[in-house]
Amino acid sequence: MNKYILIILLLFGSLGLSAQQSLSLEQCRQMALKENKNIEIATLQIEKAKAEKAAIRANYFPSLSGSATGLYLHNNIEMDLYLPTLTPNLTTGELDPNIAINPMTGAPIIGADGNPIFNMYAWLPLEISIQGAYIAGVTIEQPLYVGGKIRTGNRMTQIGVGMAEENLALQRDKTFYETDQSYWLYVTVQEKVKLAQKYNKLLNELLTTTQNAYETGMTTQNDVLKVKVKQNQAKLQLLKAQSGLQLTRMALCRATGLPFDTEIITTDSLTQQMDNELILSENNISLRPEYGLMQKQIELANEQVKLIRADFLPTAGLQLGYNYVGGIEISKQDFNQGNASVIASVKIPLFHWGEGKNKIKSAQTDTEIKKAEFAQNLRLIELEITQARLNYNDAQIRIGLCQENLQQAEENLRVTNNNYELGMKIITELIEAQTQWQEAYSEVIDARADCKIKESAYLKASSQLTFE
């Protein structure tokens, strides 16, 4: 019975455990690439741009289309036709109109309607039945010249593919940077929790020592109360740090696509330094995705000018077709006939009251605007890179200063603790020394975390935020 109880307890105990996963910064970046919706959207935009490019290329080739039309008339079309007759010409062997001749003048007799009168007319009763008539055919169309529209459209779709690819690179850099922030914030709070635990341990030891001294009459109850007050503050700090740890862990889980109850073990530390070659390397602004996007926007604007100009240039095309007519009955006789056709067309715009000129001018002005924006943003990118480098250098200097402060705080704590044990310092001074040590240690953690985030910001600004 005890064995079954133990098994049940183990099963219920395992339900409360969350999965653990050790992750480096590079692994988090790769997972974020797969999870981030902006990356997914940017990837789909590339596929869309490639499909549009393939669609526009189809305009280079002839298009084949088929058509069919049916017609049903309930009542037949009936009419009587009176047709003039012809007589054979024995000399030429041809047929001549059987026109009535005035024997006096030898000229044709003219009727009241002004037309010649025939000696004889043929009566033709006509009945047309369209109860199931149809016409079907196929057509091949080939544009010969459309002012360069097809060629320009093809270039524009190629530029569109390039812009979609640059946008994907831009979204990738943003994803990396956001992931870096979440990762280092989680690492920072982990360090803050460890610091809070160390600080609590110091105060616990101090409280034990103070209580023992109070019991032996070597100190006052007021000193014990001072330590307890500080201990309660430290417990509150630890509680806040632990709550912050859960929130930052969940934020990293969200960025990487992991379940929120996953216990993440980070393998990178705040003490790792960036390769100085990355800082000292010459920055190539053309590697920035924004640079490529702006370049392609200018190219697209240039092609837009050509596309508008094409609307006011001559166009020419060729159409080949074959149509078949059937289902028609004329005077009880079936009428079925097929026929081929060739149509060549040319359209030449002549005068549009200056519409074309003004549209082209507007498109050209838009191109100049894109160029001006490119020059302006180029300087902003240069400024951003320089500022990111300076911020990173300042962050490194801050680490050195904070570490120096920590060393001084540690030495001050050691001396104060020794003097307190010798009775040369009061409890308030020792508590103050411990507080200064805790604050200096926290400043070092903040400085290192800030340096890591500034490092990622510089790598993003200089287009070096990549992984193997």
Short mmCIF file of C-alpha atoms in Angstrom, two decimals:
data_model
loop_
_atom_site.label_atom_id
_atom_site.label_comp_id
_atom_site.label_asym_id
_atom_site.label_seq_id
_atom_site.Cartn_x
_atom_site.Cartn_y
_atom_site.Cartn_z
CA MET A 1 0.00 0.00 0.00
CA ASN A 2 2.82 2.39 0.87
CA LYS A 3 4.39 1.67 -2.53
CA TYR A 4 1.24 2.83 -4.38
CA ILE A 5 1.00 5.97 -2.26
CA LEU A 6 4.63 6.80 -3.11
CA ILE A 7 3.97 6.34 -6.84
CA ILE A 8 0.91 8.62 -6.67
CA LEU A 9 2.87 11.29 -4.82
CA LEU A 10 5.64 11.13 -7.41
CA LEU A 11 3.13 11.49 -10.26
CA PHE A 12 1.44 14.51 -8.72
CA GLY A 13 4.78 16.00 -7.84
CA SER A 14 5.96 15.71 -11.46
CA LEU A 15 2.91 17.65 -12.68
CA GLY A 16 4.17 20.74 -10.90
CA LEU A 17 7.58 20.61 -12.57
CA SER A 18 8.21 22.73 -15.63
CA ALA A 19 10.51 21.85 -18.49
CA GLN A 20 14.04 23.14 -18.24
CA GLN A 21 16.07 24.30 -21.20
CA SER A 22 19.59 25.67 -21.41
CA LEU A 23 19.83 28.43 -23.98
CA SER A 24 22.59 30.65 -25.25
CA LEU A 25 21.99 34.06 -26.78
CA GLU A 26 22.57 32.67 -30.27
CA GLN A 27 20.04 29.89 -29.73
CA CYS A 28 17.45 32.40 -28.51
CA ARG A 29 18.00 34.47 -31.64
CA GLN A 30 17.46 31.50 -33.92
CA MET A 31 14.31 30.48 -32.04
CA ALA A 32 13.02 34.06 -32.21
CA LEU A 33 13.51 34.07 -35.99
CA LYS A 34 11.12 31.15 -36.30
CA GLU A 35 8.61 32.56 -33.84
CA ASN A 36 8.48 36.24 -34.75
CA LYS A 37 5.42 37.13 -36.82
CA ASN A 38 7.10 40.10 -38.47
CA ILE A 39 9.70 37.68 -39.87
CA GLU A 40 6.91 35.42 -41.12
CA ILE A 41 5.13 38.36 -42.77
CA ALA A 42 8.38 39.59 -44.36
CA THR A 43 9.06 36.09 -45.73
CA LEU A 44 5.56 35.91 -47.22
CA GLN A 45 6.08 39.34 -48.78
CA ILE A 46 9.13 37.95 -50.61
CA GLU A 47 7.04 35.08 -51.95
CA LYS A 48 4.36 37.56 -53.02
CA ALA A 49 6.91 39.77 -54.79
CA LYS A 50 8.36 36.76 -56.63
CA ALA A 51 4.88 35.69 -57.72
CA GLU A 52 4.18 39.20 -59.04
CA LYS A 53 7.48 39.11 -60.92
CA ALA A 54 6.56 35.79 -62.54
CA ALA A 55 3.11 37.15 -63.41
CA ILE A 56 4.46 40.28 -65.11
CA ARG A 57 6.95 38.24 -67.15
CA ALA A 58 4.01 36.40 -68.71
CA ASN A 59 3.19 39.57 -70.65
CA TYR A 60 6.22 38.91 -72.87
CA PHE A 61 4.47 35.87 -74.35
CA PRO A 62 1.32 35.52 -76.49
CA SER A 63 -1.94 35.02 -74.65
CA LEU A 64 -4.42 32.38 -75.79
CA SER A 65 -8.09 32.71 -74.97
CA GLY A 66 -11.24 30.93 -76.01
CA SER A 67 -14.83 32.14 -76.13
CA ALA A 68 -18.26 30.70 -76.82
CA THR A 69 -21.68 32.35 -77.12
CA GLY A 70 -25.08 30.70 -77.46
CA LEU A 71 -28.35 32.25 -78.69
CA TYR A 72 -31.93 30.99 -78.64
CA LEU A 73 -34.86 32.81 -80.30
CA HIS A 74 -38.28 31.23 -79.74
CA ASN A 75 -39.84 32.56 -82.97
CA ASN A 76 -38.22 32.17 -86.36
CA ILE A 77 -37.38 35.19 -88.49
CA GLU A 78 -39.56 35.16 -91.65
CA MET A 79 -39.48 37.56 -94.62
CA ASP A 80 -40.02 37.66 -98.40
CA LEU A 81 -37.15 38.84 -100.59
CA TYR A 82 -37.57 40.06 -104.18
CA LEU A 83 -34.28 39.89 -105.97
CA PRO A 84 -33.43 41.27 -109.46
CA THR A 85 -32.56 38.68 -112.11
CA LEU A 86 -29.55 38.32 -114.44
CA THR A 87 -29.32 37.19 -118.05
CA PRO A 88 -26.37 35.51 -119.74
CA ASN A 89 -24.24 37.62 -122.08
CA LEU A 90 -23.53 35.44 -125.11
CA THR A 91 -20.54 37.56 -126.09
CA THR A 92 -18.67 37.71 -122.80
CA GLY A 93 -20.14 34.66 -121.15
CA GLU A 94 -20.90 36.70 -118.04
CA LEU A 95 -24.20 37.53 -116.36
CA ASP A 96 -25.71 40.96 -116.98
CA PRO A 97 -28.50 42.63 -115.02
CA ASN A 98 -31.89 41.90 -116.61
CA ILE A 99 -32.76 45.60 -116.86
CA ALA A 100 -35.82 46.84 -118.76
CA ILE A 101 -34.75 48.97 -121.81
CA ASN A 102 -36.80 51.79 -123.30
CA PRO A 103 -37.18 50.77 -126.99
CA MET A 104 -37.43 54.39 -128.03
CA THR A 105 -34.28 55.60 -126.37
CA GLY A 106 -32.40 52.38 -125.68
CA ALA A 107 -31.77 53.58 -122.11
CA PRO A 108 -32.74 51.70 -118.92
CA ILE A 109 -36.14 52.50 -117.53
CA ILE A 110 -35.83 54.25 -114.17
CA GLY A 111 -38.41 53.72 -111.45
CA ALA A 112 -39.85 56.24 -109.02
CA ASP A 113 -37.16 55.39 -106.48
CA GLY A 114 -34.44 56.41 -108.98
CA ASN A 115 -33.23 52.81 -109.52
CA PRO A 116 -33.42 50.85 -112.81
CA ILE A 117 -36.42 48.59 -113.33
CA PHE A 118 -35.73 44.92 -114.04
CA ASN A 119 -37.70 42.85 -116.53
CA MET A 120 -38.13 40.09 -114.00
CA TYR A 121 -37.69 39.63 -110.24
CA ALA A 122 -37.06 36.41 -108.29
CA TRP A 123 -39.21 35.77 -105.22
CA LEU A 124 -37.29 34.27 -102.28
CA PRO A 125 -39.21 33.37 -99.15
CA LEU A 126 -36.66 33.52 -96.27
CA GLU A 127 -37.00 31.80 -92.89
CA ILE A 128 -34.18 31.99 -90.33
CA SER A 129 -34.24 29.74 -87.27
CA ILE A 130 -31.95 30.63 -84.36
CA GLN A 131 -33.03 28.05 -81.81
CA GLY A 132 -29.65 26.88 -80.56
CA ALA A 133 -27.24 29.04 -82.53
CA TYR A 134 -23.70 29.41 -81.23
CA ILE A 135 -20.36 30.98 -82.06
CA ALA A 136 -17.09 29.66 -80.64
CA GLY A 137 -13.52 30.60 -81.28
CA VAL A 138 -9.96 30.96 -80.07
CA THR A 139 -7.81 34.08 -80.09
CA ILE A 140 -4.06 34.60 -79.82
CA GLU A 141 -2.94 38.09 -78.85
CA GLN A 142 0.62 39.36 -78.92
CA PRO A 143 1.57 42.91 -77.91
CA LEU A 144 4.29 44.12 -80.25
CA TYR A 145 5.06 47.44 -78.58
CA VAL A 146 3.34 49.10 -75.63
CA GLY A 147 5.72 51.96 -74.97
CA GLY A 148 8.07 49.85 -72.83
CA LYS A 149 5.40 49.09 -70.24
CA ILE A 150 6.13 45.37 -70.07
CA ARG A 151 9.87 45.85 -69.73
CA THR A 152 9.41 48.57 -67.11
CA GLY A 153 6.87 46.49 -65.18
CA ASN A 154 9.29 43.58 -65.13
CA ARG A 155 12.06 45.78 -63.70
CA MET A 156 9.68 47.17 -61.08
CA THR A 157 8.78 43.68 -59.88
CA GLN A 158 12.47 42.80 -59.68
CA ILE A 159 13.00 45.87 -57.51
CA GLY A 160 9.99 44.78 -55.44
CA VAL A 161 11.64 41.42 -54.75
CA GLY A 162 14.81 43.21 -53.64
CA MET A 163 12.84 45.52 -51.35
CA ALA A 164 11.06 42.55 -49.76
CA GLU A 165 14.43 40.89 -49.13
CA GLU A 166 15.84 44.05 -47.56
CA ASN A 167 12.74 44.30 -45.38
CA LEU A 168 13.31 40.73 -44.21
CA ALA A 169 16.88 41.65 -43.22
CA LEU A 170 15.56 44.70 -41.38
CA GLN A 171 12.99 42.65 -39.47
CA ARG A 172 15.68 40.10 -38.65
CA ASP A 173 17.90 42.78 -37.11
CA LYS A 174 14.99 44.13 -35.09
CA THR A 175 14.14 40.63 -33.89
CA PHE A 176 17.75 40.01 -32.85
CA TYR A 177 17.92 43.28 -30.95
CA GLU A 178 14.61 42.71 -29.14
CA THR A 179 15.68 39.16 -28.27
CA ASP A 180 19.02 40.43 -26.95
CA GLN A 181 17.20 42.89 -24.71
CA SER A 182 14.92 40.17 -23.31
CA TYR A 183 17.84 37.78 -22.81
CA TRP A 184 20.14 40.23 -21.01
CA LEU A 185 17.29 41.57 -18.90
CA TYR A 186 16.56 38.02 -17.74
CA VAL A 187 20.25 37.45 -16.99
CA THR A 188 20.37 40.78 -15.12
CA VAL A 189 17.43 39.93 -12.89
CA GLN A 190 18.98 36.51 -12.21
CA GLU A 191 22.08 38.29 -10.94
CA LYS A 192 19.91 40.66 -8.90
CA VAL A 193 18.20 37.67 -7.26
CA LYS A 194 21.57 36.15 -6.38
CA LEU A 195 22.71 39.48 -4.95
CA ALA A 196 19.51 39.80 -2.90
CA GLN A 197 20.08 36.30 -1.54
CA LYS A 198 23.67 37.15 -0.59
CA TYR A 199 22.51 40.35 1.09
CA ASN A 200 19.84 38.48 3.02
CA LYS A 201 22.42 35.95 4.11
CA LEU A 202 24.66 38.74 5.44
CA LEU A 203 21.78 40.26 7.39
CA ASN A 204 20.72 36.86 8.73
CA GLU A 205 24.24 36.27 10.00
CA LEU A 206 24.33 39.75 11.46
CA LEU A 207 20.95 39.22 13.15
CA THR A 208 22.15 35.98 14.70
CA THR A 209 25.31 37.68 15.98
CA THR A 210 23.36 40.65 17.33
CA GLN A 211 20.79 38.47 19.08
CA ASN A 212 23.55 36.45 20.71
CA ALA A 213 25.23 39.65 21.83
CA TYR A 214 21.93 40.93 23.22
CA GLU A 215 21.35 37.73 25.18
CA THR A 216 24.80 38.09 26.75
CA GLY A 217 24.18 41.76 27.49
CA MET A 218 26.81 43.03 25.08
CA THR A 219 24.37 45.08 23.00
CA THR A 220 20.96 46.65 23.24
CA GLN A 221 17.59 45.52 21.93
CA ASN A 222 17.57 48.61 19.73
CA ASP A 223 20.47 47.19 17.71
CA VAL A 224 18.53 43.97 17.21
CA LEU A 225 15.52 45.93 15.99
CA LYS A 226 17.66 47.93 13.55
CA VAL A 227 18.96 44.72 12.00
CA LYS A 228 15.44 43.25 11.79
CA VAL A 229 14.16 46.37 10.01
CA LYS A 230 16.96 46.12 7.48
CA GLN A 231 16.32 42.39 7.14
CA ASN A 232 12.66 42.97 6.31
CA GLN A 233 13.66 45.50 3.66
CA ALA A 234 16.08 42.98 2.19
CA LYS A 235 13.38 40.28 2.13
CA LEU A 236 11.09 42.67 0.27
CA GLN A 237 13.86 43.36 -2.25
CA LEU A 238 14.37 39.63 -2.75
CA LEU A 239 10.63 39.12 -3.24
CA LYS A 240 10.50 41.87 -5.88
CA ALA A 241 13.57 40.45 -7.61
CA GLN A 242 12.02 36.96 -7.72
CA SER A 243 8.77 38.36 -9.14
CA GLY A 244 10.76 40.30 -11.74
CA LEU A 245 12.64 37.11 -12.58
CA GLN A 246 9.40 35.32 -13.42
CA LEU A 247 8.20 38.19 -15.60
CA THR A 248 11.48 38.49 -17.52
CA ARG A 249 11.60 34.72 -17.96
CA MET A 250 8.09 34.75 -19.45
CA ALA A 251 9.06 37.65 -21.72
CA LEU A 252 12.01 35.61 -23.02
CA CYS A 253 9.72 32.61 -23.47
CA ARG A 254 7.37 34.76 -25.53
CA ALA A 255 10.20 35.99 -27.73
CA THR A 256 11.52 32.46 -28.35
CA GLY A 257 8.15 30.73 -28.65
CA LEU A 258 8.64 28.53 -25.58
CA PRO A 259 5.78 27.71 -23.19
CA PHE A 260 5.50 30.25 -20.37
CA ASP A 261 6.23 27.62 -17.71
CA THR A 262 9.62 26.72 -19.26
CA GLU A 263 12.50 27.16 -16.84
CA ILE A 264 15.26 28.76 -18.91
CA ILE A 265 18.88 28.33 -17.92
CA THR A 266 21.04 30.98 -19.59
CA THR A 267 24.55 29.98 -20.64
CA ASP A 268 25.89 33.47 -21.43
CA SER A 269 27.07 35.79 -18.68
CA LEU A 270 27.33 39.54 -18.27
CA THR A 271 31.11 39.32 -17.93
CA GLN A 272 31.69 38.18 -21.53
CA GLN A 273 33.31 40.88 -23.67
CA MET A 274 32.68 41.68 -27.32
CA ASP A 275 35.40 41.19 -29.91
CA ASN A 276 37.24 44.50 -30.25
CA GLU A 277 37.66 43.88 -33.99
CA LEU A 278 33.93 44.48 -34.38
CA ILE A 279 34.25 47.86 -32.71
CA LEU A 280 37.38 48.88 -34.59
CA SER A 281 36.19 47.61 -38.00
CA GLU A 282 35.29 50.19 -40.62
CA ASN A 283 31.55 50.64 -40.88
CA ASN A 284 29.99 50.00 -44.26
CA ILE A 285 26.70 51.90 -44.32
CA SER A 286 25.66 50.14 -47.53
CA LEU A 287 25.22 46.94 -45.49
CA ARG A 288 22.31 48.45 -43.59
CA PRO A 289 18.91 47.14 -44.78
CA GLU A 290 17.56 50.70 -44.62
CA TYR A 291 20.26 51.76 -47.10
CA GLY A 292 19.19 49.08 -49.56
CA LEU A 293 15.52 49.94 -49.12
CA MET A 294 16.11 53.63 -49.85
CA GLN A 295 18.23 52.81 -52.90
CA LYS A 296 15.49 50.62 -54.30
CA GLN A 297 12.86 53.25 -53.59
CA ILE A 298 14.82 55.63 -55.84
CA GLU A 299 15.10 52.94 -58.53
CA LEU A 300 11.36 52.28 -58.25
CA ALA A 301 10.60 55.99 -58.63
CA ASN A 302 12.75 56.12 -61.79
CA GLU A 303 10.86 53.18 -63.25
CA GLN A 304 7.57 54.86 -62.37
CA VAL A 305 8.57 57.79 -64.59
CA LYS A 306 9.13 55.38 -67.48
CA LEU A 307 5.80 53.65 -66.79
CA ILE A 308 3.89 56.94 -66.94
CA ARG A 309 5.74 57.99 -70.09
CA ALA A 310 4.71 54.69 -71.71
CA ASP A 311 1.03 55.68 -71.37
CA PHE A 312 1.62 58.45 -73.92
CA LEU A 313 3.70 56.50 -76.46
CA PRO A 314 2.39 54.58 -79.51
CA THR A 315 1.26 51.00 -79.01
CA ALA A 316 0.97 48.15 -81.49
CA GLY A 317 -0.44 44.65 -81.25
CA LEU A 318 -1.37 41.60 -83.30
CA GLN A 319 -4.36 39.31 -82.91
CA LEU A 320 -4.97 35.98 -84.62
CA GLY A 321 -8.33 34.27 -84.28
CA TYR A 322 -10.56 31.52 -85.53
CA ASN A 323 -14.35 31.53 -85.05
CA TYR A 324 -16.95 28.91 -85.88
CA VAL A 325 -20.65 29.69 -86.29
CA GLY A 326 -23.21 26.91 -86.09
CA GLY A 327 -26.78 26.06 -85.07
CA ILE A 328 -28.38 28.49 -87.56
CA GLU A 329 -30.99 27.25 -90.04
CA ILE A 330 -31.89 29.36 -93.15
CA SER A 331 -34.88 28.24 -95.16
CA LYS A 332 -34.60 24.72 -93.75
CA GLN A 333 -30.90 24.60 -94.61
CA ASP A 334 -28.22 24.35 -91.91
CA PHE A 335 -25.71 27.16 -91.84
CA ASN A 336 -22.32 26.24 -90.33
CA GLN A 337 -19.16 28.12 -91.13
CA GLY A 338 -15.67 28.71 -89.70
CA ASN A 339 -13.40 31.63 -90.45
CA ALA A 340 -9.90 32.77 -89.50
CA SER A 341 -9.02 36.41 -88.83
CA VAL A 342 -5.91 38.54 -88.44
CA ILE A 343 -6.10 41.94 -86.76
CA ALA A 344 -3.21 44.38 -86.47
CA SER A 345 -3.72 47.51 -84.41
CA VAL A 346 -1.71 50.68 -83.83
CA LYS A 347 -2.63 53.46 -81.40
CA ILE A 348 -0.85 56.81 -81.45
CA PRO A 349 -1.67 59.39 -78.74
CA LEU A 350 -1.85 62.81 -80.36
CA PHE A 351 -3.01 65.46 -77.92
CA HIS A 352 -4.06 65.31 -74.25
CA TRP A 353 -3.88 68.96 -73.17
CA GLY A 354 -0.52 68.51 -71.45
CA GLU A 355 -1.68 65.60 -69.26
CA GLY A 356 1.29 63.40 -70.10
CA LYS A 357 3.85 66.15 -69.61
CA ASN A 358 2.51 67.06 -66.16
CA LYS A 359 2.22 63.46 -65.01
CA ILE A 360 5.82 62.78 -66.03
CA LYS A 361 6.97 65.94 -64.27
CA SER A 362 5.15 64.86 -61.11
CA ALA A 363 6.82 61.43 -61.19
CA GLN A 364 10.24 63.02 -61.78
CA THR A 365 9.69 65.31 -58.81
CA ASP A 366 8.86 62.29 -56.68
CA THR A 367 12.20 60.77 -57.70
CA GLU A 368 14.00 63.91 -56.58
CA ILE A 369 12.17 63.75 -53.25
CA LYS A 370 13.35 60.16 -52.75
CA LYS A 371 16.92 61.20 -53.49
CA ALA A 372 16.73 64.07 -50.98
CA GLU A 373 15.29 61.77 -48.33
CA PHE A 374 18.07 59.27 -49.04
CA ALA A 375 20.77 61.92 -48.51
CA GLN A 376 19.12 63.07 -45.29
CA ASN A 377 18.66 59.56 -43.88
CA LEU A 378 22.22 58.64 -44.85
CA ARG A 379 23.55 61.29 -42.49
CA LEU A 380 21.18 60.10 -39.78
CA ILE A 381 22.49 56.53 -40.18
CA GLU A 382 26.09 57.76 -39.86
CA LEU A 383 25.11 59.68 -36.73
CA GLU A 384 23.32 56.63 -35.31
CA ILE A 385 26.40 54.42 -35.78
CA THR A 386 28.70 57.00 -34.19
CA GLN A 387 26.34 57.51 -31.27
CA ALA A 388 25.99 53.74 -30.74
CA ARG A 389 29.77 53.36 -30.68
CA LEU A 390 30.16 56.19 -28.16
CA ASN A 391 27.38 54.77 -25.99
CA TYR A 392 29.12 51.39 -25.96
CA ASN A 393 32.46 52.97 -25.04
CA ASP A 394 30.77 54.95 -22.24
CA ALA A 395 29.14 51.77 -20.99
CA GLN A 396 32.54 50.06 -20.79
CA ILE A 397 33.96 53.01 -18.84
CA ARG A 398 30.97 52.84 -16.49
CA ILE A 399 31.74 49.17 -15.78
CA GLY A 400 35.29 50.08 -14.74
CA LEU A 401 34.12 52.84 -12.42
CA CYS A 402 31.41 50.68 -10.86
CA GLN A 403 33.86 47.82 -10.29
CA GLU A 404 36.24 50.23 -8.60
CA ASN A 405 33.38 51.40 -6.36
CA LEU A 406 32.55 47.79 -5.57
CA GLN A 407 36.13 47.04 -4.56
CA GLN A 408 36.12 50.07 -2.25
CA ALA A 409 32.73 49.04 -0.80
CA GLU A 410 34.00 45.49 -0.19
CA GLU A 411 37.11 46.83 1.58
CA ASN A 412 35.00 49.26 3.60
CA LEU A 413 32.70 46.39 4.62
CA ARG A 414 35.64 44.24 5.65
CA VAL A 415 37.23 46.98 7.74
CA THR A 416 33.91 48.02 9.29
CA ASN A 417 33.05 44.41 10.14
CA ASN A 418 36.45 43.89 11.81
CA ASN A 419 36.10 47.12 13.76
CA TYR A 420 32.56 46.16 14.81
CA GLU A 421 33.80 42.86 16.16
CA LEU A 422 36.46 44.76 18.09
CA GLY A 423 33.83 47.15 19.41
CA MET A 424 35.18 50.10 17.47
CA LYS A 425 32.11 50.54 15.30
CA ILE A 426 28.41 50.63 16.10
CA ILE A 427 25.78 48.45 14.43
CA THR A 428 24.44 51.33 12.33
CA GLU A 429 27.82 51.80 10.65
CA LEU A 430 28.05 48.10 9.84
CA ILE A 431 24.54 48.09 8.38
CA GLU A 432 25.44 51.14 6.32
CA ALA A 433 28.60 49.43 5.04
CA GLN A 434 26.58 46.35 4.02
CA THR A 435 24.04 48.58 2.26
CA GLN A 436 26.79 50.41 0.39
CA TRP A 437 28.28 47.07 -0.69
CA GLN A 438 24.88 45.85 -1.89
CA GLU A 439 24.24 49.05 -3.85
CA ALA A 440 27.73 49.02 -5.39
CA TYR A 441 27.28 45.37 -6.40
CA SER A 442 23.88 46.21 -7.95
CA GLU A 443 25.46 49.09 -9.88
CA VAL A 444 28.05 46.69 -11.36
CA ILE A 445 25.26 44.36 -12.51
CA ASP A 446 23.34 47.27 -14.06
CA ALA A 447 26.47 48.59 -15.76
CA ARG A 448 27.31 45.19 -17.27
CA ALA A 449 23.73 44.68 -18.45
CA ASP A 450 23.64 48.17 -19.93
CA CYS A 451 26.91 47.45 -21.72
CA LYS A 452 25.47 44.27 -23.25
CA ILE A 453 22.40 46.10 -24.52
CA LYS A 454 24.56 48.96 -25.86
CA GLU A 455 26.72 46.31 -27.54
CA SER A 456 23.68 44.88 -29.33
CA ALA A 457 22.57 48.39 -30.29
CA TYR A 458 25.97 49.10 -31.86
CA LEU A 459 26.04 45.77 -33.70
CA LYS A 460 22.55 46.49 -35.05
CA ALA A 461 23.54 50.02 -36.12
CA SER A 462 26.68 48.74 -37.90
CA SER A 463 24.92 45.74 -39.54
CA GLN A 464 26.98 43.21 -37.55
CA LEU A 465 24.13 41.73 -35.53
CA THR A 466 24.30 38.24 -37.03
CA PHE A 467 24.85 34.69 -35.88
CA GLU A 468 26.74 31.74 -37.30
#
